[in-house]
XYZ file of C-alpha atoms in Angstrom:
730
model
C 29.792 29.172 -3.096
C 29.054 27.841 -6.024
C 30.839 24.633 -7.714
C 29.318 22.501 -11.150
C 29.674 19.449 -12.251
C 28.501 16.306 -13.535
C 27.807 12.830 -10.591
C 30.211 10.136 -10.859
C 28.104 7.967 -8.750
C 25.442 7.586 -5.540
C 26.804 6.623 -2.420
C 23.378 6.492 -0.477
C 20.485 7.714 -1.445
C 17.383 7.883 0.571
C 14.389 7.593 -1.923
C 12.133 8.473 0.697
C 13.270 12.248 1.524
C 15.621 12.116 -1.232
C 19.107 12.976 1.399
C 22.168 11.921 -0.692
C 25.527 11.148 -0.526
C 27.854 11.151 -3.889
C 31.162 11.508 -5.994
C 30.879 15.086 -7.846
C 33.175 14.864 -10.693
C 34.570 19.090 -11.484
C 36.584 20.318 -14.161
C 39.733 20.135 -11.773
C 38.473 17.848 -9.000
C 36.803 15.439 -7.297
C 34.923 15.648 -4.362
C 31.848 14.606 -2.292
C 28.557 16.406 -2.309
C 26.161 15.575 0.452
C 22.590 16.836 0.623
C 18.919 16.421 0.338
C 18.831 16.373 -3.625
C 15.377 14.541 -5.482
C 15.623 13.316 -8.834
C 19.533 13.529 -8.720
C 21.105 10.325 -10.377
C 23.890 9.462 -11.426
C 25.487 11.396 -14.733
C 23.550 14.273 -14.057
C 24.751 17.318 -14.713
C 24.535 20.448 -11.376
C 25.166 23.860 -10.183
C 25.610 22.992 -6.452
C 25.526 26.192 -3.340
C 26.755 25.626 -0.702
C 30.021 24.900 1.428
C 32.779 22.526 3.062
C 32.690 20.759 5.651
C 34.527 18.439 7.466
C 33.934 15.127 8.423
C 34.620 13.820 11.632
C 35.442 9.871 9.719
C 34.926 11.007 5.935
C 36.902 14.358 5.874
C 36.169 16.894 3.245
C 32.080 16.723 1.773
C 30.270 19.871 0.028
C 27.218 20.061 1.634
C 24.887 20.945 -0.305
C 21.805 23.629 0.769
C 20.709 24.521 -3.550
C 21.151 23.047 -6.296
C 20.268 22.833 -9.589
C 20.027 21.017 -12.692
C 21.923 22.189 -15.673
C 22.370 20.267 -19.236
C 25.402 18.840 -19.712
C 28.262 20.629 -21.301
C 30.084 18.345 -22.986
C 28.906 15.274 -24.849
C 30.583 13.054 -23.180
C 28.467 14.881 -20.386
C 25.528 14.312 -22.047
C 25.444 10.456 -23.501
C 26.099 9.446 -19.253
C 22.518 11.529 -18.518
C 21.212 9.673 -21.334
C 22.571 6.539 -19.776
C 21.200 6.855 -16.495
C 18.047 5.173 -16.997
C 16.086 8.229 -16.195
C 14.854 8.701 -19.823
C 12.433 6.056 -20.199
C 13.173 3.794 -23.670
C 16.869 4.522 -23.699
C 19.224 2.813 -21.848
C 23.239 3.083 -22.500
C 23.164 1.189 -26.096
C 20.828 3.643 -27.472
C 22.662 6.664 -25.430
C 25.925 5.640 -27.004
C 23.710 5.708 -30.676
C 22.390 8.450 -30.324
C 24.536 10.375 -29.381
C 26.647 9.242 -32.609
C 23.990 9.686 -34.722
C 23.311 13.753 -33.338
C 25.749 14.863 -32.093
C 25.851 18.097 -30.880
C 21.925 18.229 -32.355
C 20.778 15.729 -29.586
C 18.997 17.835 -27.357
C 16.893 20.144 -30.246
C 15.760 16.640 -31.946
C 15.215 15.431 -27.801
C 12.985 18.400 -27.437
C 11.673 19.738 -30.467
C 11.649 17.359 -33.519
C 11.533 13.640 -31.945
C 10.800 12.010 -35.312
C 14.336 12.176 -36.042
C 15.857 9.477 -33.568
C 13.236 7.278 -35.579
C 16.479 6.937 -37.871
C 18.130 5.384 -35.427
C 17.644 1.275 -36.021
C 15.910 -0.112 -33.248
C 13.919 3.266 -32.818
C 9.624 3.444 -33.323
C 7.710 5.927 -34.237
C 6.353 5.628 -31.437
C 8.900 5.097 -28.472
C 10.920 7.755 -30.252
C 7.550 9.870 -28.652
C 7.997 7.882 -25.519
C 11.401 8.927 -25.260
C 11.504 12.965 -26.395
C 8.153 12.979 -23.604
C 10.255 11.984 -21.360
C 12.794 13.536 -21.571
C 10.959 16.859 -21.449
C 8.918 16.076 -18.527
C 12.006 15.600 -16.718
C 13.213 18.646 -17.551
C 10.112 20.568 -16.543
C 10.757 18.690 -13.193
C 14.328 20.143 -12.725
C 12.492 23.484 -12.868
C 10.180 22.898 -10.062
C 11.911 20.752 -7.482
C 13.423 23.219 -6.418
C 10.750 25.629 -5.862
C 8.946 23.088 -4.395
C 11.606 22.533 -1.894
C 10.980 25.328 -0.277
C 7.261 23.479 0.626
C 8.720 21.015 2.600
C 7.229 18.597 -0.575
C 9.162 15.371 -0.900
C 10.643 13.983 -3.835
C 8.299 10.602 -4.585
C 5.312 13.861 -4.682
C 7.274 16.075 -6.944
C 6.107 14.314 -9.632
C 2.091 13.513 -9.218
C 2.352 18.112 -8.408
C 3.723 17.845 -11.661
C 2.028 15.873 -13.500
C -1.516 17.605 -11.876
C -1.027 21.289 -13.529
C 1.951 20.383 -15.604
C 4.194 23.589 -17.529
C 2.709 25.907 -15.070
C 3.685 24.395 -11.589
C 5.598 27.199 -10.500
C 2.977 30.147 -11.396
C -0.205 28.491 -10.188
C 1.458 27.386 -6.484
C 2.835 31.292 -6.756
C -1.161 32.064 -6.782
C -2.623 29.536 -4.705
C -0.385 28.269 -2.515
C -3.234 25.811 -0.702
C -3.670 24.040 -4.022
C -1.139 21.810 -3.081
C -3.209 20.142 0.270
C -5.974 19.412 -2.191
C -3.792 16.517 -4.151
C -4.007 12.848 -2.956
C -0.181 13.356 -1.273
C 1.423 14.626 1.902
C 1.657 18.208 2.214
C 3.893 19.851 5.340
C 1.160 21.975 5.697
C 2.333 24.257 7.968
C 5.194 25.047 4.611
C 2.557 25.913 2.898
C 1.251 28.312 4.666
C 4.083 29.686 5.464
C 4.070 30.602 2.209
C 0.651 31.961 1.985
C 1.511 34.236 4.936
C 4.408 35.442 3.752
C 2.711 36.436 0.127
C -0.515 38.878 2.300
C -2.666 36.160 2.522
C -4.320 36.606 6.194
C -4.935 34.631 9.237
C -8.700 34.493 9.435
C -8.747 34.748 5.133
C -11.595 32.031 4.469
C -9.569 30.585 2.420
C -6.660 29.264 4.254
C -9.147 28.066 6.874
C -11.355 25.996 4.537
C -7.566 24.333 3.758
C -7.008 24.096 7.608
C -9.608 22.060 8.626
C -9.226 19.701 4.580
C -6.046 19.097 5.414
C -7.375 18.270 9.542
C -9.472 15.536 7.792
C -7.330 14.573 5.195
C -4.519 13.101 8.426
C -7.520 11.598 9.990
C -8.055 9.663 6.746
C -4.639 9.085 7.148
C -4.306 6.985 10.511
C -8.082 4.924 9.347
C -10.146 7.566 10.458
C -13.588 8.257 8.023
C -14.744 11.396 9.946
C -13.211 13.415 12.979
C -15.490 15.023 15.811
C -16.292 18.738 15.700
C -15.357 19.817 18.425
C -11.780 17.696 18.253
C -11.707 19.719 14.852
C -12.506 23.149 15.990
C -9.700 22.422 18.664
C -7.151 21.008 15.980
C -7.820 24.093 13.426
C -7.456 26.670 15.865
C -4.424 25.540 17.164
C -2.883 25.176 14.285
C -4.285 28.498 12.459
C -3.379 30.421 15.570
C -6.832 31.622 14.454
C -10.634 31.531 16.947
C -12.970 28.681 17.853
C -15.320 31.211 15.860
C -12.953 31.364 12.643
C -13.067 27.764 12.232
C -16.940 27.412 12.424
C -17.265 30.613 9.590
C -14.501 28.018 7.479
C -16.607 25.356 8.376
C -20.166 26.749 7.187
C -17.881 28.067 4.156
C -17.313 24.504 2.994
C -20.144 23.286 3.475
C -22.230 25.748 1.698
C -18.976 24.758 -1.016
C -20.184 20.844 -0.488
C -16.285 20.294 0.305
C -17.596 19.313 3.503
C -21.092 16.903 5.357
C -21.793 17.364 8.991
C -23.242 14.097 10.740
C -25.245 14.678 13.256
C -25.979 11.371 15.274
C -27.569 11.075 18.819
C -24.868 8.585 20.619
C -24.593 6.654 23.744
C -20.727 8.273 25.168
C -19.654 8.869 28.714
C -19.270 11.695 31.271
C -18.018 11.448 34.700
C -18.908 7.970 34.566
C -22.028 8.507 34.013
C -23.546 6.642 30.240
C -25.721 8.992 28.315
C -27.035 10.096 25.190
C -25.349 12.878 23.765
C -25.515 14.994 20.140
C -22.747 15.351 18.600
C -21.312 16.199 15.100
C -18.894 14.645 12.937
C -17.491 16.792 10.111
C -16.659 14.173 6.887
C -14.676 15.339 3.483
C -17.927 14.951 1.464
C -16.052 12.039 -1.057
C -16.078 10.217 2.452
C -19.414 10.376 3.904
C -20.832 9.943 -0.445
C -18.792 6.827 0.044
C -19.952 5.373 3.558
C -23.547 6.664 1.827
C -23.485 4.585 -1.072
C -22.158 1.322 1.257
C -25.081 1.627 3.375
C -28.155 2.344 1.194
C -26.632 -0.129 -1.193
C -25.830 -3.012 1.070
C -29.589 -2.547 2.620
C -31.202 -2.267 -0.952
C -29.757 -5.854 -1.672
C -30.764 -7.809 1.282
C -34.215 -5.775 0.933
C -34.564 -7.434 -2.721
C -36.329 -9.711 -3.854
C -34.113 -13.742 -3.030
C -34.084 -15.118 -6.265
C -31.357 -16.972 -5.877
C -32.747 -18.930 -2.982
C -32.446 -22.697 -2.935
C -35.522 -25.063 -2.268
C -35.386 -28.316 0.050
C -31.583 -26.969 1.450
C -29.980 -29.339 3.248
C -31.479 -32.211 0.538
C -29.405 -30.054 -1.768
C -26.253 -30.075 0.973
C -26.523 -34.170 1.056
C -26.742 -33.913 -2.577
C -23.162 -32.408 -3.891
C -21.386 -33.316 -0.119
C -20.110 -36.375 1.482
C -18.024 -33.894 4.971
C -19.873 -33.778 7.702
C -20.726 -30.270 8.182
C -20.952 -28.894 12.106
C -23.788 -27.020 13.123
C -22.401 -23.045 12.937
C -21.337 -25.049 8.999
C -24.828 -25.915 8.952
C -26.675 -22.838 9.675
C -24.451 -20.653 7.791
C -25.286 -21.760 4.783
C -28.745 -21.934 5.198
C -28.450 -17.957 6.078
C -26.210 -17.323 3.457
C -29.124 -19.651 1.176
C -32.392 -16.910 3.263
C -30.586 -13.894 2.848
C -29.024 -11.440 -0.233
C -26.068 -10.232 1.378
C -23.901 -12.212 4.560
C -20.861 -12.122 6.655
C -18.832 -15.313 7.718
C -16.085 -14.803 9.874
C -13.700 -16.894 11.519
C -9.982 -17.409 13.060
C -7.641 -20.267 11.001
C -9.031 -24.063 10.997
C -12.876 -22.506 11.786
C -14.406 -24.094 8.443
C -14.784 -21.027 6.450
C -13.306 -22.547 3.427
C -15.721 -25.780 3.716
C -18.098 -23.338 4.113
C -17.025 -22.043 0.720
C -16.692 -24.865 -1.256
C -19.826 -26.147 -0.465
C -21.538 -23.353 -1.292
C -20.308 -22.989 -5.124
C -21.153 -26.440 -5.227
C -24.851 -25.692 -4.438
C -25.168 -22.897 -7.241
C -23.417 -24.176 -10.017
C -25.086 -27.305 -9.561
C -28.512 -25.449 -9.793
C -26.400 -23.585 -13.185
C -25.962 -20.315 -11.590
C -23.249 -17.867 -11.585
C -20.014 -17.616 -9.053
C -17.791 -15.243 -8.791
C -14.813 -15.515 -6.483
C -12.478 -12.830 -5.461
C -9.833 -11.029 -2.776
C -7.897 -7.528 -2.156
C -4.492 -8.574 -3.629
C -3.277 -10.840 -5.591
C -1.694 -13.183 -3.283
C -4.775 -13.745 -1.856
C -6.463 -14.353 -4.772
C -3.751 -16.988 -5.179
C -4.826 -18.863 -2.473
C -8.069 -18.923 -2.230
C -7.648 -20.323 -6.306
C -5.473 -23.609 -4.076
C -8.444 -23.459 -1.705
C -11.354 -24.077 -4.112
C -9.831 -25.432 -7.407
C -11.725 -22.451 -9.013
C -11.112 -19.795 -10.568
C -10.221 -15.832 -7.784
C -9.978 -12.944 -9.718
C -8.813 -9.137 -7.514
C -11.548 -7.392 -7.227
C -9.841 -4.586 -8.824
C -9.295 -6.647 -12.133
C -12.490 -7.481 -12.107
C -14.184 -4.167 -11.254
C -11.522 -2.764 -13.857
C -11.016 -0.332 -11.842
C -8.672 2.748 -12.977
C -5.961 4.337 -11.354
C -7.576 4.926 -8.279
C -4.235 4.579 -6.188
C -2.430 7.773 -8.058
C -6.337 10.248 -7.032
C -8.457 11.827 -4.818
C -11.077 8.876 -4.542
C -14.569 8.680 -6.163
C -17.470 7.791 -4.536
C -19.391 8.502 -8.169
C -16.765 6.305 -10.628
C -18.600 4.065 -12.997
C -16.615 0.499 -12.350
C -17.687 -2.716 -14.191
C -21.164 -4.670 -12.965
C -19.862 -7.657 -11.965
C -21.927 -10.774 -13.802
C -22.373 -12.889 -10.986
C -25.884 -15.250 -9.812
C -22.849 -15.163 -6.260
C -19.753 -13.748 -5.219
C -18.004 -14.696 -2.830
C -15.666 -11.457 -0.931
C -12.630 -12.958 0.610
C -10.655 -11.183 2.986
C -12.643 -8.617 3.441
C -11.221 -7.092 6.730
C -8.633 -5.959 3.841
C -11.130 -4.592 2.000
C -11.027 -0.304 3.116
C -14.023 1.520 2.413
C -13.452 2.980 -1.102
C -12.654 -0.332 -2.877
C -16.428 -1.610 -0.838
C -17.854 1.051 -2.726
C -16.870 0.680 -6.134
C -18.327 -3.658 -5.263
C -20.974 -2.505 -4.436
C -21.543 -0.001 -7.211
C -21.051 -3.473 -9.822
C -23.496 -5.839 -7.856
C -26.995 -5.881 -9.863
C -29.735 -6.375 -7.262
C -30.519 -9.618 -6.930
C -27.152 -10.701 -6.838
C -26.256 -13.008 -4.343
C -23.271 -10.927 -1.991
C -21.538 -13.378 0.648
C -18.453 -11.544 2.803
C -15.827 -14.187 4.794
C -12.682 -12.692 6.536
C -11.304 -12.591 9.895
C -12.763 -9.912 11.854
C -9.224 -10.120 14.178
C -6.806 -9.553 11.912
C -5.479 -6.064 11.012
C -7.340 -3.167 10.517
C -7.520 -1.954 5.773
C -4.503 -0.047 5.555
C -6.956 2.909 3.921
C -9.513 3.984 5.963
C -13.146 2.555 7.350
C -13.218 -0.093 9.431
C -15.970 -2.163 6.599
C -16.366 -5.476 7.917
C -16.937 -4.030 11.827
C -19.491 -2.038 11.126
C -20.957 -4.118 8.934
C -21.408 -6.636 12.057
C -21.934 -3.932 14.496
C -24.866 -2.486 12.746
C -26.354 -5.866 12.615
C -28.355 -5.618 9.955
C -26.167 -8.017 7.880
C -26.371 -11.806 8.794
C -23.791 -12.779 9.717
C -21.898 -16.371 11.111
C -18.761 -16.465 13.563
C -17.302 -19.962 13.432
C -15.059 -20.347 16.671
C -14.714 -24.176 17.460
C -11.595 -25.621 15.291
C -11.866 -28.314 13.721
C -10.418 -31.941 14.396
C -8.009 -32.219 11.922
C -6.917 -28.129 12.846
C -6.739 -28.436 15.943
C -3.366 -30.640 15.797
C -1.838 -27.938 14.666
C 0.135 -25.182 17.484
C -0.223 -22.638 14.550
C -3.414 -22.289 14.264
C -4.077 -23.741 18.086
C -1.754 -21.135 19.303
C -2.824 -18.216 17.553
C -6.312 -18.732 18.371
C -5.197 -18.610 22.023
C -3.376 -15.346 21.535
C -6.934 -13.344 20.038
C -8.226 -15.024 23.039
C -5.775 -13.424 25.807
C -3.252 -15.963 26.861
C 0.111 -16.487 25.784
C 1.487 -19.525 24.440
C 5.079 -20.563 26.259
C 3.314 -23.302 28.485
C 3.688 -26.798 26.768
C -0.291 -28.227 27.192
C -1.110 -32.110 27.217
C -0.056 -33.101 23.214
C -2.321 -35.893 20.843
C 0.799 -37.756 19.551
C -1.430 -36.680 16.063
C -0.197 -33.092 16.966
C 1.707 -31.569 14.183
C 5.607 -30.498 15.418
C 5.114 -26.724 13.233
C 4.968 -24.018 15.895
C 8.346 -23.618 17.262
C 9.247 -20.733 19.671
C 12.683 -19.560 20.815
C 13.364 -17.045 23.111
C 16.232 -14.298 23.292
C 16.601 -10.771 24.075
C 19.790 -9.415 22.129
C 18.670 -8.255 18.133
C 21.767 -8.756 16.627
C 21.461 -12.970 18.168
C 17.948 -12.852 16.644
C 19.274 -11.653 13.337
C 21.385 -14.847 13.525
C 20.095 -16.903 14.867
C 17.706 -15.359 11.379
C 20.144 -15.842 8.564
C 21.315 -19.419 10.122
C 18.055 -20.714 9.433
C 16.401 -18.722 6.264
C 16.301 -21.088 3.771
C 14.278 -20.005 0.122
C 11.605 -21.220 1.030
C 10.909 -19.161 4.146
C 8.735 -16.001 4.577
C 10.649 -13.427 7.287
C 8.189 -11.615 8.965
C 8.600 -8.888 10.920
C 6.006 -5.990 12.864
C 8.810 -3.132 11.296
C 10.300 -1.892 8.626
C 12.983 0.064 11.396
C 16.061 -1.123 13.039
C 18.033 -3.908 13.635
C 14.902 -6.464 12.669
C 13.230 -4.373 10.695
C 12.946 -5.336 7.007
C 15.350 -3.095 5.460
C 18.355 -4.227 7.307
C 17.225 -8.140 7.781
C 16.029 -7.575 3.302
C 20.272 -6.332 3.041
C 21.561 -9.682 5.372
C 20.012 -12.151 3.632
C 20.195 -10.778 0.302
C 24.149 -10.813 0.867
C 24.428 -13.907 2.394
C 21.531 -16.414 0.410
C 22.283 -13.878 -2.636
C 25.323 -13.146 -2.941
C 27.540 -11.286 -5.856
C 28.504 -13.851 -7.704
C 30.533 -12.828 -11.258
C 27.727 -14.860 -13.144
C 24.484 -12.809 -11.846
C 24.060 -9.337 -13.201
C 23.205 -7.268 -10.954
C 21.356 -2.457 -10.626
C 21.708 0.029 -7.979
C 19.208 2.176 -7.589
C 19.650 5.018 -5.076
C 21.198 2.895 -2.302
C 20.309 -0.264 -2.849
C 21.508 -3.687 -4.959
C 19.214 -5.306 -7.243
C 21.040 -8.728 -8.521
C 19.409 -11.882 -10.670
C 17.734 -14.298 -7.708
C 16.653 -11.837 -5.505
C 13.093 -11.809 -3.908
C 11.176 -8.451 -4.516
C 7.548 -7.169 -3.819
C 5.498 -4.815 -5.921
C 4.608 -1.333 -3.192
C 2.141 0.433 -5.053
C 0.136 0.071 -7.508
C 0.536 0.092 -10.959
C -2.180 -0.280 -13.339
C -0.046 -0.080 -16.782
C 2.407 -2.200 -16.363
C 2.330 -4.854 -18.925
C 3.047 -9.129 -18.305
C 2.644 -12.076 -20.323
C 2.017 -15.333 -19.274
C 2.716 -17.661 -21.816
C 0.560 -16.409 -24.811
C -1.523 -14.014 -22.494
C -0.734 -10.876 -22.519
C -2.155 -7.599 -19.681
C -0.975 -5.188 -17.859
C -1.397 -4.448 -13.827
C 0.930 -5.412 -11.013
C -0.754 -4.585 -7.829
C 0.612 -3.690 -3.872
C 2.154 -6.883 -2.347
C 2.510 -9.300 -5.568
C 5.911 -11.283 -4.827
C 8.115 -12.363 -7.160
C 11.608 -12.956 -8.140
C 14.236 -10.910 -10.567
C 14.905 -13.659 -13.044
C 16.919 -10.723 -15.722
C 18.908 -7.465 -15.327
C 19.449 -5.945 -18.785
C 21.782 -2.991 -18.206
C 23.103 -2.264 -21.543
C 19.074 -1.357 -22.093
C 18.561 -0.355 -18.597
C 15.741 -3.493 -17.902
C 15.137 -5.758 -14.931
C 12.643 -8.921 -15.463
C 10.483 -10.015 -12.884
C 9.006 -13.122 -12.609
C 5.409 -12.712 -9.891
C 4.215 -15.939 -7.825
C 1.385 -16.474 -10.650
C 4.432 -17.209 -12.728
C 3.487 -13.014 -14.628
C 5.926 -11.328 -15.901
C 6.842 -7.996 -16.402
C 9.784 -5.313 -17.342
C 10.631 -3.114 -15.524
C 12.723 0.295 -16.564
C 14.994 1.816 -13.740
C 12.731 4.747 -13.935
C 10.282 1.982 -11.965
C 12.433 0.065 -9.528
C 11.075 2.765 -6.868
C 7.885 0.396 -7.480
C 9.971 -2.326 -5.571
C 11.694 -3.648 -2.769
C 13.438 -7.061 -1.083
C 10.919 -9.340 -0.063
C 12.814 -11.739 2.014
C 11.407 -10.116 5.221
C 8.325 -8.112 4.619
C 5.956 -6.189 6.870
C 3.457 -8.161 8.787
C 0.611 -5.375 7.236
C 1.995 -6.360 3.302
C 1.563 -10.037 4.644
C -2.062 -9.015 4.732
C -3.814 -11.887 3.180
C -0.925 -13.718 2.096
C 0.241 -17.954 2.871
C 3.447 -18.998 3.274
C 4.008 -23.075 3.987
C 6.840 -21.432 6.892
C 7.637 -19.107 8.653
C 10.222 -16.835 11.208
C 8.618 -13.144 12.498
C 11.415 -11.898 15.287
C 9.400 -10.075 18.251
C 11.301 -7.472 20.067
C 10.257 -4.552 21.709
C 9.213 -1.786 19.004
C 7.334 1.456 19.006
C 4.215 -0.132 21.646
C 2.379 0.924 18.150
C 2.780 -2.233 16.674
C 2.765 -3.758 19.670
C -0.660 -5.097 19.299
C -2.951 -8.212 19.313
C -4.108 -8.186 16.302
C -0.955 -7.460 14.461
C 0.853 -10.924 16.609
C -2.289 -13.007 15.619
C -2.101 -11.627 11.622
C 1.548 -12.600 11.667
C 1.124 -15.822 13.101
C -2.103 -17.092 11.060
C -0.019 -16.349 8.098
C 2.062 -19.868 8.090
C 1.362 -22.532 6.551
C 2.966 -25.483 7.913
C 6.396 -24.299 9.937
C 6.153 -21.072 12.213
C 8.830 -19.597 14.744
C 8.576 -17.224 16.680
C 11.883 -15.802 17.567
C 12.270 -13.009 20.113
C 11.273 -10.810 23.834
C 8.959 -13.178 25.584
C 7.959 -9.879 27.855
C 7.208 -8.044 24.087
C 5.175 -10.558 23.109
C 3.509 -10.960 26.517
C 2.342 -7.246 25.874
C 1.415 -7.206 22.562
C -1.321 -9.995 23.299
C -2.092 -7.846 26.446
C -2.527 -4.917 24.364
C -6.272 -5.180 22.871
C -6.088 -1.244 22.814
C -5.961 -1.260 18.812
C -6.819 2.858 17.817
C -10.677 3.146 17.191
C -11.698 4.341 13.660
C -14.339 6.981 13.317
C -16.686 5.450 10.975
C -19.916 6.478 10.736
C -21.047 3.245 8.357
C -22.480 1.718 10.947
C -24.898 4.721 12.193
C -26.379 4.632 8.808
C -26.719 1.219 8.479
C -28.970 1.798 11.262
C -30.523 5.057 10.514
C -31.925 3.141 6.705
C -35.318 2.195 7.632
């Protein structure tokens, strides 16, 4: 049956897939509607098709099969819709003014005469246009959401598709469903394929086969791979599309002719039936991935083979001039290597002296009048670098003035801002993926020295590639591995136990301790998840960071954030709060940005700029519900104002995942570890989490799970070709 009404309130909403439970007001009755309702918000008017069902706990509900957003039919309903925060620039107070001023003409004004809005006090011409554009965009989005649902396209992706294809979205997709697979979003290829076959596309149509191949390569990239072995690709695509191997080979030839993919033939050592032998292997790349690796390899070798213009004579004598610190032989070796080469790598764990080398290098070259630039992949890593060296460090995105990469396909040929420097030092390089490394290489002038600093034993980059590992294993870039823990660092149980884990040794057995050993590490064995939860809630203070392997379950970020908010920042009359889906944000909450937003304006004192990036953390300092705005102060004192629609870009950060913690350091860390998905229980995840703690680390959980992690070094090998390309260049 079909019913019409207005969404009174969102009871629950899954922001990932759009599954929603909402109270629904109809003219003569109220009900609860449940179903997949992407882009549906409080105040929306809907026409829903489905049936009434009886839930064993919650009684009668209306189960939605399909829905259509409709324009509100009364002025009161229209005001509520405009006030719900979805239309940029309109909060409840502005919505009231608009309805009062224009009444029945409001829709016409919003769609076709936005300049009229500027007659309302407080609305500038620019804001009037912004309101109109946001209203029209939302209206057009409504039309395509239901259509896209047939293709299994998530709510989060619908806006990306709309931005790419505009008002013609539906007709363009009907003409060629496979264009959806060419966007930088995760799509359900089988749904797209089903629709394409239903409109008459043949099974062995080259467009279909090419889309299947590209889909397979994209899937691999989501797991960090840059390329796929041809034999594995053929096997996957034949199963996926139900076609022959010959058909897939035809598809590969076609894509290669169109320069959409590249094939790299490598002579490699392979183990067959227990015997090691040389074999010829074909690796298939999406063209941009191939070009990216090629660019990095060419530039690295070009830089390294350039004249060493920044070399300092009598380096040991110069070191003595600028520092009284007694350097170890390894540290001296690293500094000499930097002096002798244009590209070098320093890798090592905590307490092994990387920062001392960086400081010495800065002083050495600044003393010679050279410009040294420090940078890191994330805001927190850059801040940490600044604190450790006393010199300003920037994020790579800020340094390169990179545009909206996160929303677009990688473009290996994109122009970036050149880096004006004699010496460039990049920290936390293990976090740098192949695309970001390519942009860095494009920005460096010949004759500049590049120093890459990182910890090869940490988790790999979130994006594809294994840049640091490939550079080291190629043996084309000089590197120093620091493995000695310095005496001061050796007093820290955090440092000592992190290195134990990295060496495959558990930290349960106490060792004889020097009286100077710091009491900065605790392990509390506990196998009951609810008890671990209770301990975390009892121990937590504002100066602590909870780091956990997973988002899900009793000890996942979602549950812990909710519990920690309830206990440590509970509802108070004086604290303003804002509901967004099923999440309540409250003044005083700790939050994290989870997407790169290059347009978000921020202020810091008299400085005004833009760009808030994935992983930046801060606190909600003010919520203005009348205007639908949330003010967040970040850890580096930037202040940004978020509209309601922007709240999908943040999440609570009382607890964060180990992956999100990379590049950061926190005074005190609580790290719960229990049995979760085996793919998360790896040595490098444990090591990465432990090394985030600066002054205190408390690990609570299962000995068995921790012992499994320490043994589990079988981290998934990433298929890349950077090492091969570096070795091939003369």
